[in-house]
mmCIF file of C-alpha atoms in Angstrom:
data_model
loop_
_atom_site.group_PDB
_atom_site.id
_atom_site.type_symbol
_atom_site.label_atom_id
_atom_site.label_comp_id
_atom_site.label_asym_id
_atom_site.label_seq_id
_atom_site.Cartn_x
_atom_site.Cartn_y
_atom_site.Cartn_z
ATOM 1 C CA UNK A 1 88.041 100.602 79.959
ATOM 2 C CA UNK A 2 85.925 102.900 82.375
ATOM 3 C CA UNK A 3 86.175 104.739 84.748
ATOM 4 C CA UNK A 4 83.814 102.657 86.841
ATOM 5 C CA UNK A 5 85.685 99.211 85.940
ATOM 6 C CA UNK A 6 88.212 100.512 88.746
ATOM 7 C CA UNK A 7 85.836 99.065 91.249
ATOM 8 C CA UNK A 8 85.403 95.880 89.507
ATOM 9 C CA UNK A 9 89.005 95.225 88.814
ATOM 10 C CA UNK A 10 89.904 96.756 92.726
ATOM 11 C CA UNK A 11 87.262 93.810 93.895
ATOM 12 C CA UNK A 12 88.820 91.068 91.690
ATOM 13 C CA UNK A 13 92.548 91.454 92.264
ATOM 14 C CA UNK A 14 91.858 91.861 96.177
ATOM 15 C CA UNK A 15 89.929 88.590 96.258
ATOM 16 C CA UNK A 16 92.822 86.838 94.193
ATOM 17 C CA UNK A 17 95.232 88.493 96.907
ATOM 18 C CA UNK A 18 97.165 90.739 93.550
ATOM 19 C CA UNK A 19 98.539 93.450 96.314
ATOM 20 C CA UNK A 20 100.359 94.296 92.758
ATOM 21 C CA UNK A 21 97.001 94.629 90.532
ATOM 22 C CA UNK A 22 95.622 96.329 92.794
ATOM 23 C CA UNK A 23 98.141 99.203 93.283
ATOM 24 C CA UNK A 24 98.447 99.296 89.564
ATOM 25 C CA UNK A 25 95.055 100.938 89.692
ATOM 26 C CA UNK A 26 96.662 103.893 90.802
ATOM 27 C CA UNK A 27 98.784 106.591 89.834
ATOM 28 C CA UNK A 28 102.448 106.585 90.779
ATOM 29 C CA UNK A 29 101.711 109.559 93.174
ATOM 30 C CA UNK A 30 97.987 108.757 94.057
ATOM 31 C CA UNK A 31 96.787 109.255 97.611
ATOM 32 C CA UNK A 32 94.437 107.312 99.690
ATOM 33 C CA UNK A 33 92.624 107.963 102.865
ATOM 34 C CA UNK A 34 93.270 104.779 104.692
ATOM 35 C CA UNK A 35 93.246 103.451 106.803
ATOM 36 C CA UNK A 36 90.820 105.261 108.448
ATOM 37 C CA UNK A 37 92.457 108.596 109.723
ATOM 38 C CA UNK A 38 95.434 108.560 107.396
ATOM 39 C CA UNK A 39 96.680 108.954 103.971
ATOM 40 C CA UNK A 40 98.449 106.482 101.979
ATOM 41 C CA UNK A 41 100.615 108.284 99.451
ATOM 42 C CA UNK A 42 102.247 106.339 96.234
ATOM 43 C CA UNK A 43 101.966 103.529 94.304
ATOM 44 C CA UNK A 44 104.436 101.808 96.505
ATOM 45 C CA UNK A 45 102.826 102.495 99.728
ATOM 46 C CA UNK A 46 99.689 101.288 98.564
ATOM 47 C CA UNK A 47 101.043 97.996 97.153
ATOM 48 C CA UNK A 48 102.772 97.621 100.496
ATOM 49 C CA UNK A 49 99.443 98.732 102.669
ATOM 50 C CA UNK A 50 97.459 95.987 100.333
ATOM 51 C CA UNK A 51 99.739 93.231 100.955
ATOM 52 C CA UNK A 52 99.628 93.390 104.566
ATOM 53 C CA UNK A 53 95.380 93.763 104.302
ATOM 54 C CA UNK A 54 95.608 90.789 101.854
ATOM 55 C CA UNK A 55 97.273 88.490 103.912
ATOM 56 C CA UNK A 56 94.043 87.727 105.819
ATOM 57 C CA UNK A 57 92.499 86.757 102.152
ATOM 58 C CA UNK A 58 89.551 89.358 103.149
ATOM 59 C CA UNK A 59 86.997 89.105 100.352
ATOM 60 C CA UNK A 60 85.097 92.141 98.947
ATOM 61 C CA UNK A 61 81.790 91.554 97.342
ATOM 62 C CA UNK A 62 80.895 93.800 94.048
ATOM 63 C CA UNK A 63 79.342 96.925 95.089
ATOM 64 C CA UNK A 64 76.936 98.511 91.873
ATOM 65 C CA UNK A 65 78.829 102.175 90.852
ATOM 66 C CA UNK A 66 77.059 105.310 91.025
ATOM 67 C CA UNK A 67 76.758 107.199 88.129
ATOM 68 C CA UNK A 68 80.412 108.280 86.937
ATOM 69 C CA UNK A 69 80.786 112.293 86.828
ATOM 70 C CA UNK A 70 83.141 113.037 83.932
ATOM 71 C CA UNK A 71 84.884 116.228 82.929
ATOM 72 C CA UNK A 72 87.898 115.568 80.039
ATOM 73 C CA UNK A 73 90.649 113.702 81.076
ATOM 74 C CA UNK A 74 88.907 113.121 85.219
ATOM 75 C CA UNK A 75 86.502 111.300 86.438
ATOM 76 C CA UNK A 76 84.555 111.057 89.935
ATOM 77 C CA UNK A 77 83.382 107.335 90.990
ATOM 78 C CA UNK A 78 81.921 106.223 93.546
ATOM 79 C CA UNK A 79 79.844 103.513 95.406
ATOM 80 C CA UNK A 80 77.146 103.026 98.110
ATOM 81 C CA UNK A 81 78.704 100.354 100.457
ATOM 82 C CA UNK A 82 76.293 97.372 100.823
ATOM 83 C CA UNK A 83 76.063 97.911 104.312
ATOM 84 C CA UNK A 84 74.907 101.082 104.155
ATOM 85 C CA UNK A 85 77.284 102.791 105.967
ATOM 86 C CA UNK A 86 78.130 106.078 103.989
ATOM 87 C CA UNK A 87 80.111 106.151 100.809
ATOM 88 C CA UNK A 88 83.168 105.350 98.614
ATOM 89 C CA UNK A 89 84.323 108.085 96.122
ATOM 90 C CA UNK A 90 87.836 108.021 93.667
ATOM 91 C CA UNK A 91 88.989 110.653 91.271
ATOM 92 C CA UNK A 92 90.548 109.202 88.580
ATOM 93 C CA UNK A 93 92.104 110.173 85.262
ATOM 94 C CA UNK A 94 92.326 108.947 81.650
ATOM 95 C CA UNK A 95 95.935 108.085 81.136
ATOM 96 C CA UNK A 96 97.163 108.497 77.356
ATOM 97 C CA UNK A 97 96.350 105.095 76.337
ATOM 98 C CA UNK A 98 93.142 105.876 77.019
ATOM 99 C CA UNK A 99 92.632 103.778 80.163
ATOM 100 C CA UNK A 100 91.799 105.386 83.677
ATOM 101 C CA UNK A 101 93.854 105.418 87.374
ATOM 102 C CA UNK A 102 92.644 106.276 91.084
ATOM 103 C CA UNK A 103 94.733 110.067 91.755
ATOM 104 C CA UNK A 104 92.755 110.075 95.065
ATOM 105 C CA UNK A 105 90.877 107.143 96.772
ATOM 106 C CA UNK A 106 88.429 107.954 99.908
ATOM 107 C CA UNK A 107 87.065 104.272 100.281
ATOM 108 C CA UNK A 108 85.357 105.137 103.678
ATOM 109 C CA UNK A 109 83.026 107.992 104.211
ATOM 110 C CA UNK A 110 80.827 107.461 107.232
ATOM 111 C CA UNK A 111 78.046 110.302 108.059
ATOM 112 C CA UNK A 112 79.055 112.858 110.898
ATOM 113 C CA UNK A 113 77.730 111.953 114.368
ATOM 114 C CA UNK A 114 76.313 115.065 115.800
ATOM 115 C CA UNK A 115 77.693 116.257 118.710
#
């Protein structure tokens, strides 16, 4: 596995409604930003945030990976949504089998409005 497969495997367990698979992407203590303006914090939270998102079957298209930044055991990913609206980023790390999980998970960067 790598790094970037996160984002395909995050896009086909939340199309097969896997609130499950798709919080065993993550570290037991990862942290996500969402929904927008909060954090998510554990493996459990997440699961339970996902299955009340899945339960309107929303489906998320495949969105092509930047190039992955990789330093030893963590890696930065990240994806330009297809609507154009700012950014997706995850930090994730190689776990001792040699497979990766999101520590931190900002799906939802939008560019600062002026003010």
């Amino acid at each position: 596995m790598k790094p970037e497969d996160l984002t395909r495997l995050f896009v086909e367990r939340s199309n097969a409604g896997d609130a499950e698979g798709v919080a065993a992407l993550y570290e037991q203590d990862a942290v996500m930003a969402y929904p927008p303006g909060e954090q998510t914090v554990g493996r459990a939270a997440i699961q339970t945030l996902w299955e009340k998102v899945l339960v309107n079957s929303p489906h998320f298209t495949p969105e092509e990976p930047l190039p992955t930044l990789v330093c030893g055991d963590l890696a930065l990913t990240s994806t330009p949504p297809k609507d154009g609206a700012g950014a997706r980023a995850q930090v994730v790390r190689r776990q001792p089998d040699g497979s990766w999980l999101r520590v931190l998970d900002q799906p939802e960067f939008t560019k600062p409005t002026s003010g």
